[in-house]
mmCIF file with all atom_site columns, C-alpha atoms in Angstrom:
data_model
loop_
_atom_site.group_PDB
_atom_site.id
_atom_site.type_symbol
_atom_site.label_atom_id
_atom_site.label_alt_id
_atom_site.label_comp_id
_atom_site.label_asym_id
_atom_site.label_entity_id
_atom_site.label_seq_id
_atom_site.pdbx_PDB_ins_code
_atom_site.Cartn_x
_atom_site.Cartn_y
_atom_site.Cartn_z
_atom_site.occupancy
_atom_site.B_iso_or_equiv
_atom_site.pdbx_formal_charge
_atom_site.auth_seq_id
_atom_site.auth_comp_id
_atom_site.auth_asym_id
_atom_site.auth_atom_id
_atom_site.pdbx_PDB_model_num
ATOM 1   C CA . MET A 1 1   ? 0.000   0.000   0.000   1.00 0.00 ? 1   MET A CA 1
ATOM 2   C CA . PHE A 1 2   ? 1.149   3.539   -0.765  1.00 0.00 ? 2   PHE A CA 1
ATOM 3   C CA . THR A 1 3   ? 0.087   7.048   0.208   1.00 0.00 ? 3   THR A CA 1
ATOM 4   C CA . GLY A 1 4   ? 0.559   8.841   -3.121  1.00 0.00 ? 4   GLY A CA 1
ATOM 5   C CA . ILE A 1 5   ? 3.251   11.148  -1.708  1.00 0.00 ? 5   ILE A CA 1
ATOM 6   C CA . ILE A 1 6   ? 6.161   10.887  -4.151  1.00 0.00 ? 6   ILE A CA 1
ATOM 7   C CA . GLU A 1 7   ? 9.597   10.458  -2.562  1.00 0.00 ? 7   GLU A CA 1
ATOM 8   C CA . GLU A 1 8   ? 11.852  10.967  -5.575  1.00 0.00 ? 8   GLU A CA 1
ATOM 9   C CA . GLN A 1 9   ? 12.067  11.030  -9.342  1.00 0.00 ? 9   GLN A CA 1
ATOM 10  C CA . GLY A 1 10  ? 14.015  8.093   -10.716 1.00 0.00 ? 10  GLY A CA 1
ATOM 11  C CA . GLU A 1 11  ? 15.581  7.594   -14.135 1.00 0.00 ? 11  GLU A CA 1
ATOM 12  C CA . VAL A 1 12  ? 15.037  4.582   -16.379 1.00 0.00 ? 12  VAL A CA 1
ATOM 13  C CA . LEU A 1 13  ? 18.427  2.908   -16.874 1.00 0.00 ? 13  LEU A CA 1
ATOM 14  C CA . ALA A 1 14  ? 17.262  -0.144  -18.833 1.00 0.00 ? 14  ALA A CA 1
ATOM 15  C CA . TRP A 1 15  ? 14.011  -1.544  -20.220 1.00 0.00 ? 15  TRP A CA 1
ATOM 16  C CA . GLU A 1 16  ? 14.431  -5.074  -21.502 1.00 0.00 ? 16  GLU A CA 1
ATOM 17  C CA . ARG A 1 17  ? 11.350  -6.428  -23.256 1.00 0.00 ? 17  ARG A CA 1
ATOM 18  C CA . SER A 1 18  ? 10.840  -10.168 -23.619 1.00 0.00 ? 18  SER A CA 1
ATOM 19  C CA . GLY A 1 19  ? 7.636   -11.266 -25.322 1.00 0.00 ? 19  GLY A CA 1
ATOM 20  C CA . ASP A 1 20  ? 4.704   -9.695  -23.500 1.00 0.00 ? 20  ASP A CA 1
ATOM 21  C CA . SER A 1 21  ? 6.649   -8.850  -20.334 1.00 0.00 ? 21  SER A CA 1
ATOM 22  C CA . GLY A 1 22  ? 9.858   -7.072  -19.454 1.00 0.00 ? 22  GLY A CA 1
ATOM 23  C CA . ARG A 1 23  ? 12.418  -6.049  -16.855 1.00 0.00 ? 23  ARG A CA 1
ATOM 24  C CA . LEU A 1 24  ? 12.795  -2.418  -15.809 1.00 0.00 ? 24  LEU A CA 1
ATOM 25  C CA . THR A 1 25  ? 15.897  -0.994  -14.113 1.00 0.00 ? 25  THR A CA 1
ATOM 26  C CA . ILE A 1 26  ? 15.674  2.414   -12.450 1.00 0.00 ? 26  ILE A CA 1
ATOM 27  C CA . ALA A 1 27  ? 18.202  4.723   -10.799 1.00 0.00 ? 27  ALA A CA 1
ATOM 28  C CA . ALA A 1 28  ? 16.662  5.520   -7.407  1.00 0.00 ? 28  ALA A CA 1
ATOM 29  C CA . PRO A 1 29  ? 19.157  6.260   -4.627  1.00 0.00 ? 29  PRO A CA 1
ATOM 30  C CA . LEU A 1 30  ? 16.553  7.212   -2.020  1.00 0.00 ? 30  LEU A CA 1
ATOM 31  C CA . VAL A 1 31  ? 14.012  4.433   -2.454  1.00 0.00 ? 31  VAL A CA 1
ATOM 32  C CA . VAL A 1 32  ? 16.675  1.703   -2.544  1.00 0.00 ? 32  VAL A CA 1
ATOM 33  C CA . SER A 1 33  ? 18.446  3.055   0.554   1.00 0.00 ? 33  SER A CA 1
ATOM 34  C CA . ASP A 1 34  ? 16.471  0.641   2.735   1.00 0.00 ? 34  ASP A CA 1
ATOM 35  C CA . ALA A 1 35  ? 14.945  -1.637  0.092   1.00 0.00 ? 35  ALA A CA 1
ATOM 36  C CA . LYS A 1 36  ? 15.404  -5.370  -0.025  1.00 0.00 ? 36  LYS A CA 1
ATOM 37  C CA . HIS A 1 37  ? 14.550  -8.191  -2.404  1.00 0.00 ? 37  HIS A CA 1
ATOM 38  C CA . GLY A 1 38  ? 10.771  -8.580  -2.673  1.00 0.00 ? 38  GLY A CA 1
ATOM 39  C CA . ASP A 1 39  ? 9.880   -5.065  -1.508  1.00 0.00 ? 39  ASP A CA 1
ATOM 40  C CA . SER A 1 40  ? 7.179   -3.100  -3.326  1.00 0.00 ? 40  SER A CA 1
ATOM 41  C CA . ILE A 1 41  ? 7.975   0.223   -5.009  1.00 0.00 ? 41  ILE A CA 1
ATOM 42  C CA . SER A 1 42  ? 5.453   2.378   -6.856  1.00 0.00 ? 42  SER A CA 1
ATOM 43  C CA . VAL A 1 43  ? 6.773   3.383   -10.297 1.00 0.00 ? 43  VAL A CA 1
ATOM 44  C CA . ASP A 1 44  ? 4.541   6.020   -11.904 1.00 0.00 ? 44  ASP A CA 1
ATOM 45  C CA . GLY A 1 45  ? 1.780   4.548   -9.770  1.00 0.00 ? 45  GLY A CA 1
ATOM 46  C CA . VAL A 1 46  ? 2.362   0.905   -10.723 1.00 0.00 ? 46  VAL A CA 1
ATOM 47  C CA . CYS A 1 47  ? 3.250   -1.420  -7.839  1.00 0.00 ? 47  CYS A CA 1
ATOM 48  C CA . LEU A 1 48  ? 6.414   -3.331  -8.802  1.00 0.00 ? 48  LEU A CA 1
ATOM 49  C CA . THR A 1 49  ? 8.540   -5.815  -6.846  1.00 0.00 ? 49  THR A CA 1
ATOM 50  C CA . VAL A 1 50  ? 12.292  -5.463  -6.376  1.00 0.00 ? 50  VAL A CA 1
ATOM 51  C CA . VAL A 1 51  ? 14.055  -8.488  -7.902  1.00 0.00 ? 51  VAL A CA 1
ATOM 52  C CA . ASP A 1 52  ? 17.599  -7.071  -8.009  1.00 0.00 ? 52  ASP A CA 1
ATOM 53  C CA . GLN A 1 53  ? 19.285  -3.932  -6.711  1.00 0.00 ? 53  GLN A CA 1
ATOM 54  C CA . GLY A 1 54  ? 22.502  -2.017  -6.238  1.00 0.00 ? 54  GLY A CA 1
ATOM 55  C CA . ALA A 1 55  ? 23.544  0.954   -4.150  1.00 0.00 ? 55  ALA A CA 1
ATOM 56  C CA . ASP A 1 56  ? 21.467  3.399   -6.209  1.00 0.00 ? 56  ASP A CA 1
ATOM 57  C CA . TRP A 1 57  ? 19.302  1.318   -8.543  1.00 0.00 ? 57  TRP A CA 1
ATOM 58  C CA . PHE A 1 58  ? 16.725  -1.483  -8.571  1.00 0.00 ? 58  PHE A CA 1
ATOM 59  C CA . THR A 1 59  ? 15.265  -3.867  -11.127 1.00 0.00 ? 59  THR A CA 1
ATOM 60  C CA . ALA A 1 60  ? 11.674  -5.101  -11.291 1.00 0.00 ? 60  ALA A CA 1
ATOM 61  C CA . ASP A 1 61  ? 9.804   -7.493  -13.547 1.00 0.00 ? 61  ASP A CA 1
ATOM 62  C CA . VAL A 1 62  ? 6.825   -5.992  -15.377 1.00 0.00 ? 62  VAL A CA 1
ATOM 63  C CA . MET A 1 63  ? 4.092   -8.414  -16.379 1.00 0.00 ? 63  MET A CA 1
ATOM 64  C CA . ALA A 1 64  ? 1.864   -8.220  -19.451 1.00 0.00 ? 64  ALA A CA 1
ATOM 65  C CA . VAL A 1 65  ? -1.147  -6.893  -17.536 1.00 0.00 ? 65  VAL A CA 1
ATOM 66  C CA . SER A 1 66  ? 0.881   -3.984  -16.111 1.00 0.00 ? 66  SER A CA 1
ATOM 67  C CA . ILE A 1 67  ? 2.172   -3.101  -19.577 1.00 0.00 ? 67  ILE A CA 1
ATOM 68  C CA . ALA A 1 68  ? -1.326  -3.267  -21.064 1.00 0.00 ? 68  ALA A CA 1
ATOM 69  C CA . MET A 1 69  ? -2.989  -1.185  -18.332 1.00 0.00 ? 69  MET A CA 1
ATOM 70  C CA . SER A 1 70  ? -0.317  1.493   -17.851 1.00 0.00 ? 70  SER A CA 1
ATOM 71  C CA . THR A 1 71  ? 2.208   3.701   -19.637 1.00 0.00 ? 71  THR A CA 1
ATOM 72  C CA . LEU A 1 72  ? 5.217   1.635   -18.524 1.00 0.00 ? 72  LEU A CA 1
ATOM 73  C CA . GLY A 1 73  ? 5.477   0.025   -21.954 1.00 0.00 ? 73  GLY A CA 1
ATOM 74  C CA . GLU A 1 74  ? 6.149   3.476   -23.418 1.00 0.00 ? 74  GLU A CA 1
ATOM 75  C CA . ARG A 1 75  ? 9.046   4.296   -21.095 1.00 0.00 ? 75  ARG A CA 1
ATOM 76  C CA . LYS A 1 76  ? 12.511  4.723   -22.626 1.00 0.00 ? 76  LYS A CA 1
ATOM 77  C CA . VAL A 1 77  ? 16.023  4.856   -21.204 1.00 0.00 ? 77  VAL A CA 1
ATOM 78  C CA . GLY A 1 78  ? 16.514  8.310   -19.706 1.00 0.00 ? 78  GLY A CA 1
ATOM 79  C CA . ASP A 1 79  ? 12.828  8.901   -18.890 1.00 0.00 ? 79  ASP A CA 1
ATOM 80  C CA . ARG A 1 80  ? 11.958  10.231  -15.443 1.00 0.00 ? 80  ARG A CA 1
ATOM 81  C CA . VAL A 1 81  ? 9.469   8.331   -13.275 1.00 0.00 ? 81  VAL A CA 1
ATOM 82  C CA . ASP A 1 82  ? 7.788   9.067   -9.934  1.00 0.00 ? 82  ASP A CA 1
ATOM 83  C CA . LEU A 1 83  ? 8.761   6.708   -7.112  1.00 0.00 ? 83  LEU A CA 1
ATOM 84  C CA . GLU A 1 84  ? 7.387   5.856   -3.686  1.00 0.00 ? 84  GLU A CA 1
ATOM 85  C CA . ARG A 1 85  ? 8.260   3.097   -1.234  1.00 0.00 ? 85  ARG A CA 1
ATOM 86  C CA . ALA A 1 86  ? 5.444   1.118   0.371   1.00 0.00 ? 86  ALA A CA 1
ATOM 87  C CA . ALA A 1 87  ? 3.962   2.762   3.456   1.00 0.00 ? 87  ALA A CA 1
ATOM 88  C CA . SER A 1 88  ? 5.206   1.605   6.854   1.00 0.00 ? 88  SER A CA 1
ATOM 89  C CA . VAL A 1 89  ? 2.692   0.632   9.513   1.00 0.00 ? 89  VAL A CA 1
ATOM 90  C CA . GLY A 1 90  ? 2.343   3.576   11.888  1.00 0.00 ? 90  GLY A CA 1
ATOM 91  C CA . ASP A 1 91  ? 3.291   6.263   9.336   1.00 0.00 ? 91  ASP A CA 1
ATOM 92  C CA . ARG A 1 92  ? 1.082   9.288   8.765   1.00 0.00 ? 92  ARG A CA 1
ATOM 93  C CA . LEU A 1 93  ? -1.143  8.844   5.718   1.00 0.00 ? 93  LEU A CA 1
ATOM 94  C CA . GLY A 1 94  ? -0.256  12.074  3.932   1.00 0.00 ? 94  GLY A CA 1
ATOM 95  C CA . GLY A 1 95  ? -2.245  11.396  0.754   1.00 0.00 ? 95  GLY A CA 1
ATOM 96  C CA . HIS A 1 96  ? -4.869  8.643   0.444   1.00 0.00 ? 96  HIS A CA 1
ATOM 97  C CA . ILE A 1 97  ? -4.838  4.852   0.216   1.00 0.00 ? 97  ILE A CA 1
ATOM 98  C CA . VAL A 1 98  ? -3.087  3.994   -3.062  1.00 0.00 ? 98  VAL A CA 1
ATOM 99  C CA . GLN A 1 99  ? -2.646  0.337   -4.000  1.00 0.00 ? 99  GLN A CA 1
ATOM 100 C CA . GLY A 1 100 ? -0.536  0.648   -7.126  1.00 0.00 ? 100 GLY A CA 1
ATOM 101 C CA . HIS A 1 101 ? -3.193  -1.271  -9.078  1.00 0.00 ? 101 HIS A CA 1
ATOM 102 C CA . ILE A 1 102 ? -3.776  0.793   -12.213 1.00 0.00 ? 102 ILE A CA 1
ATOM 103 C CA . ASP A 1 103 ? -7.301  1.115   -13.622 1.00 0.00 ? 103 ASP A CA 1
ATOM 104 C CA . GLY A 1 104 ? -6.156  2.507   -16.979 1.00 0.00 ? 104 GLY A CA 1
ATOM 105 C CA . THR A 1 105 ? -4.682  5.636   -18.495 1.00 0.00 ? 105 THR A CA 1
ATOM 106 C CA . ALA A 1 106 ? -5.803  9.191   -19.210 1.00 0.00 ? 106 ALA A CA 1
ATOM 107 C CA . THR A 1 107 ? -4.576  11.724  -21.761 1.00 0.00 ? 107 THR A CA 1
ATOM 108 C CA . VAL A 1 108 ? -3.822  15.366  -21.008 1.00 0.00 ? 108 VAL A CA 1
ATOM 109 C CA . LEU A 1 109 ? -6.402  17.479  -22.858 1.00 0.00 ? 109 LEU A CA 1
ATOM 110 C CA . SER A 1 110 ? -5.272  20.921  -21.716 1.00 0.00 ? 110 SER A CA 1
ATOM 111 C CA . VAL A 1 111 ? -2.914  22.722  -19.353 1.00 0.00 ? 111 VAL A CA 1
ATOM 112 C CA . THR A 1 112 ? -4.048  26.036  -17.862 1.00 0.00 ? 112 THR A CA 1
ATOM 113 C CA . PRO A 1 113 ? -1.391  27.992  -15.949 1.00 0.00 ? 113 PRO A CA 1
ATOM 114 C CA . GLY A 1 114 ? -2.163  30.036  -12.853 1.00 0.00 ? 114 GLY A CA 1
ATOM 115 C CA . ASP A 1 115 ? -0.002  32.434  -10.848 1.00 0.00 ? 115 ASP A CA 1
ATOM 116 C CA . ALA A 1 116 ? 1.876   29.652  -9.043  1.00 0.00 ? 116 ALA A CA 1
ATOM 117 C CA . TRP A 1 117 ? -0.161  26.596  -9.922  1.00 0.00 ? 117 TRP A CA 1
ATOM 118 C CA . ARG A 1 118 ? -1.524  24.745  -12.937 1.00 0.00 ? 118 ARG A CA 1
ATOM 119 C CA . ILE A 1 119 ? -4.839  23.119  -13.884 1.00 0.00 ? 119 ILE A CA 1
ATOM 120 C CA . LEU A 1 120 ? -4.601  19.942  -15.948 1.00 0.00 ? 120 LEU A CA 1
ATOM 121 C CA . ARG A 1 121 ? -7.637  18.515  -17.723 1.00 0.00 ? 121 ARG A CA 1
ATOM 122 C CA . PHE A 1 122 ? -7.566  14.811  -18.613 1.00 0.00 ? 122 PHE A CA 1
ATOM 123 C CA . SER A 1 123 ? -9.714  12.487  -20.673 1.00 0.00 ? 123 SER A CA 1
ATOM 124 C CA . LEU A 1 124 ? -11.861 10.095  -18.644 1.00 0.00 ? 124 LEU A CA 1
ATOM 125 C CA . ASP A 1 125 ? -12.807 6.606   -19.779 1.00 0.00 ? 125 ASP A CA 1
ATOM 126 C CA . THR A 1 126 ? -16.565 6.042   -19.507 1.00 0.00 ? 126 THR A CA 1
ATOM 127 C CA . ASP A 1 127 ? -15.983 2.900   -17.397 1.00 0.00 ? 127 ASP A CA 1
ATOM 128 C CA . LEU A 1 128 ? -14.065 4.961   -14.832 1.00 0.00 ? 128 LEU A CA 1
ATOM 129 C CA . ALA A 1 129 ? -16.322 8.026   -14.885 1.00 0.00 ? 129 ALA A CA 1
ATOM 130 C CA . PRO A 1 130 ? -18.617 6.813   -12.054 1.00 0.00 ? 130 PRO A CA 1
ATOM 131 C CA . LEU A 1 131 ? -15.537 6.433   -9.816  1.00 0.00 ? 131 LEU A CA 1
ATOM 132 C CA . VAL A 1 132 ? -14.256 10.000  -10.273 1.00 0.00 ? 132 VAL A CA 1
ATOM 133 C CA . VAL A 1 133 ? -16.016 12.734  -8.339  1.00 0.00 ? 133 VAL A CA 1
ATOM 134 C CA . ARG A 1 134 ? -15.334 16.409  -7.628  1.00 0.00 ? 134 ARG A CA 1
ATOM 135 C CA . LYS A 1 135 ? -13.263 16.747  -4.436  1.00 0.00 ? 135 LYS A CA 1
ATOM 136 C CA . GLY A 1 136 ? -12.637 12.990  -4.453  1.00 0.00 ? 136 GLY A CA 1
ATOM 137 C CA . SER A 1 137 ? -9.209  11.347  -4.450  1.00 0.00 ? 137 SER A CA 1
ATOM 138 C CA . ILE A 1 138 ? -7.373  10.069  -7.516  1.00 0.00 ? 138 ILE A CA 1
ATOM 139 C CA . ALA A 1 139 ? -3.811  8.900   -8.141  1.00 0.00 ? 139 ALA A CA 1
ATOM 140 C CA . LEU A 1 140 ? -2.082  9.955   -11.377 1.00 0.00 ? 140 LEU A CA 1
ATOM 141 C CA . ASN A 1 141 ? 1.284   8.287   -11.970 1.00 0.00 ? 141 ASN A CA 1
ATOM 142 C CA . GLY A 1 142 ? 1.076   7.372   -8.305  1.00 0.00 ? 142 GLY A CA 1
ATOM 143 C CA . VAL A 1 143 ? 0.617   10.969  -7.117  1.00 0.00 ? 143 VAL A CA 1
ATOM 144 C CA . SER A 1 144 ? -2.241  11.478  -4.648  1.00 0.00 ? 144 SER A CA 1
ATOM 145 C CA . LEU A 1 145 ? -4.427  14.323  -5.934  1.00 0.00 ? 145 LEU A CA 1
ATOM 146 C CA . THR A 1 146 ? -7.849  15.837  -5.382  1.00 0.00 ? 146 THR A CA 1
ATOM 147 C CA . VAL A 1 147 ? -10.233 16.050  -8.336  1.00 0.00 ? 147 VAL A CA 1
ATOM 148 C CA . SER A 1 148 ? -11.108 19.733  -8.723  1.00 0.00 ? 148 SER A CA 1
ATOM 149 C CA . GLU A 1 149 ? -13.779 19.253  -11.419 1.00 0.00 ? 149 GLU A CA 1
ATOM 150 C CA . ALA A 1 150 ? -15.255 16.274  -13.281 1.00 0.00 ? 150 ALA A CA 1
ATOM 151 C CA . GLY A 1 151 ? -17.467 15.814  -16.329 1.00 0.00 ? 151 GLY A CA 1
ATOM 152 C CA . ASP A 1 152 ? -18.784 12.732  -18.092 1.00 0.00 ? 152 ASP A CA 1
ATOM 153 C CA . ASP A 1 153 ? -15.614 12.202  -20.117 1.00 0.00 ? 153 ASP A CA 1
ATOM 154 C CA . TRP A 1 154 ? -13.030 14.458  -18.456 1.00 0.00 ? 154 TRP A CA 1
ATOM 155 C CA . PHE A 1 155 ? -11.685 15.514  -15.073 1.00 0.00 ? 155 PHE A CA 1
ATOM 156 C CA . GLU A 1 156 ? -9.352  18.208  -13.779 1.00 0.00 ? 156 GLU A CA 1
ATOM 157 C CA . VAL A 1 157 ? -6.723  18.442  -11.061 1.00 0.00 ? 157 VAL A CA 1
ATOM 158 C CA . SER A 1 158 ? -5.033  21.577  -9.748  1.00 0.00 ? 158 SER A CA 1
ATOM 159 C CA . LEU A 1 159 ? -1.310  21.185  -9.141  1.00 0.00 ? 159 LEU A CA 1
ATOM 160 C CA . ILE A 1 160 ? 0.450   23.210  -6.457  1.00 0.00 ? 160 ILE A CA 1
ATOM 161 C CA . PRO A 1 161 ? 4.101   24.317  -6.903  1.00 0.00 ? 161 PRO A CA 1
ATOM 162 C CA . GLU A 1 162 ? 5.395   21.400  -4.783  1.00 0.00 ? 162 GLU A CA 1
ATOM 163 C CA . THR A 1 163 ? 3.669   18.856  -7.029  1.00 0.00 ? 163 THR A CA 1
ATOM 164 C CA . LEU A 1 164 ? 4.890   20.633  -10.171 1.00 0.00 ? 164 LEU A CA 1
ATOM 165 C CA . THR A 1 165 ? 8.531   20.408  -9.073  1.00 0.00 ? 165 THR A CA 1
ATOM 166 C CA . ALA A 1 166 ? 8.621   17.171  -7.043  1.00 0.00 ? 166 ALA A CA 1
ATOM 167 C CA . THR A 1 167 ? 6.840   14.930  -9.586  1.00 0.00 ? 167 THR A CA 1
ATOM 168 C CA . VAL A 1 168 ? 6.877   14.292  -13.330 1.00 0.00 ? 168 VAL A CA 1
ATOM 169 C CA . LEU A 1 169 ? 3.375   15.815  -13.586 1.00 0.00 ? 169 LEU A CA 1
ATOM 170 C CA . GLY A 1 170 ? 4.909   19.283  -13.888 1.00 0.00 ? 170 GLY A CA 1
ATOM 171 C CA . ALA A 1 171 ? 6.360   18.390  -17.295 1.00 0.00 ? 171 ALA A CA 1
ATOM 172 C CA . LEU A 1 172 ? 3.099   17.138  -18.806 1.00 0.00 ? 172 LEU A CA 1
ATOM 173 C CA . ALA A 1 173 ? 1.736   18.662  -22.017 1.00 0.00 ? 173 ALA A CA 1
ATOM 174 C CA . PRO A 1 174 ? -1.428  18.027  -24.054 1.00 0.00 ? 174 PRO A CA 1
ATOM 175 C CA . GLY A 1 175 ? -1.297  14.552  -25.584 1.00 0.00 ? 175 GLY A CA 1
ATOM 176 C CA . ASP A 1 176 ? 0.786   13.004  -22.795 1.00 0.00 ? 176 ASP A CA 1
ATOM 177 C CA . ARG A 1 177 ? -0.665  9.970   -21.011 1.00 0.00 ? 177 ARG A CA 1
ATOM 178 C CA . VAL A 1 178 ? -0.667  9.117   -17.316 1.00 0.00 ? 178 VAL A CA 1
ATOM 179 C CA . ASN A 1 179 ? -1.540  6.072   -15.239 1.00 0.00 ? 179 ASN A CA 1
ATOM 180 C CA . VAL A 1 180 ? -4.837  6.336   -13.349 1.00 0.00 ? 180 VAL A CA 1
ATOM 181 C CA . GLU A 1 181 ? -5.857  4.650   -10.108 1.00 0.00 ? 181 GLU A CA 1
ATOM 182 C CA . THR A 1 182 ? -9.297  5.541   -8.835  1.00 0.00 ? 182 THR A CA 1
ATOM 183 C CA . ASP A 1 183 ? -10.230 5.603   -5.163  1.00 0.00 ? 183 ASP A CA 1
ATOM 184 C CA . ILE A 1 184 ? -10.409 2.068   -3.723  1.00 0.00 ? 184 ILE A CA 1
ATOM 185 C CA . LEU A 1 185 ? -13.479 3.021   -1.682  1.00 0.00 ? 185 LEU A CA 1
ATOM 186 C CA . ALA A 1 186 ? -15.338 4.109   -4.822  1.00 0.00 ? 186 ALA A CA 1
ATOM 187 C CA . ARG A 1 187 ? -14.431 0.816   -6.528  1.00 0.00 ? 187 ARG A CA 1
ATOM 188 C CA . HIS A 1 188 ? -15.813 -1.215  -3.628  1.00 0.00 ? 188 HIS A CA 1
ATOM 189 C CA . VAL A 1 189 ? -19.029 0.818   -3.470  1.00 0.00 ? 189 VAL A CA 1
ATOM 190 C CA . GLN A 1 190 ? -19.547 0.342   -7.220  1.00 0.00 ? 190 GLN A CA 1
ATOM 191 C CA . ARG A 1 191 ? -19.058 -3.417  -6.868  1.00 0.00 ? 191 ARG A CA 1
ATOM 192 C CA . LEU A 1 192 ? -21.449 -3.663  -3.909  1.00 0.00 ? 192 LEU A CA 1
ATOM 193 C CA . MET A 1 193 ? -24.102 -1.688  -5.781  1.00 0.00 ? 193 MET A CA 1
ATOM 194 C CA . ARG A 1 194 ? -23.813 -4.006  -8.775  1.00 0.00 ? 194 ARG A CA 1
ATOM 195 C CA . PHE A 1 195 ? -24.485 -7.046  -6.575  1.00 0.00 ? 195 PHE A CA 1
ATOM 196 C CA . GLU A 1 196 ? -27.356 -5.247  -4.830  1.00 0.00 ? 196 GLU A CA 1
ATOM 197 C CA . ARG A 1 197 ? -29.033 -4.593  -8.194  1.00 0.00 ? 197 ARG A CA 1
ATOM 198 C CA . THR A 1 198 ? -28.680 -8.217  -9.317  1.00 0.00 ? 198 THR A CA 1
ATOM 199 C CA . THR A 1 199 ? -30.085 -9.650  -6.073  1.00 0.00 ? 199 THR A CA 1
ATOM 200 C CA . ALA A 1 200 ? -32.941 -7.177  -5.628  1.00 0.00 ? 200 ALA A CA 1
#
């Protein structure tokens, strides 16, 4: 489990594809400082498992489903990615409950600058639309954010200066894609309501 508070930006050192899966190696001095084999690390919001590591890098296997559901398959050597270690029991929950289980992707539709902040509008898949609500939580590339506005096929987030500089979201432009994880509570409510309708 993660909180959606990014700890550092890593750099893709290697991306070795093999059939429908692959192995990703990332420079990440902070997140590997106390990591061990089998630990979970969120990479652009995707929960990956450490299978090898050095003093300032780690390697993780990426399965077909993660490639299909996220933007990891588009990453190239030299790309920057947002990283977060799994939450420790007893830590403050600074963002919201983020699992690292991606629901899909969204495309940047527009970027509107403010005095010291920025509004980003994203496309919204119709299957995910019921799970995204104004003032609700959403994770984009693993970053915990609050939805500032939402329509039937779009949603917006407002990025503060800290988010613009500490995460890769600050470099986004129209046409770029991000990984989306909706609020786990909304997903459970939707599932419960579906069963209620079928049993009523």
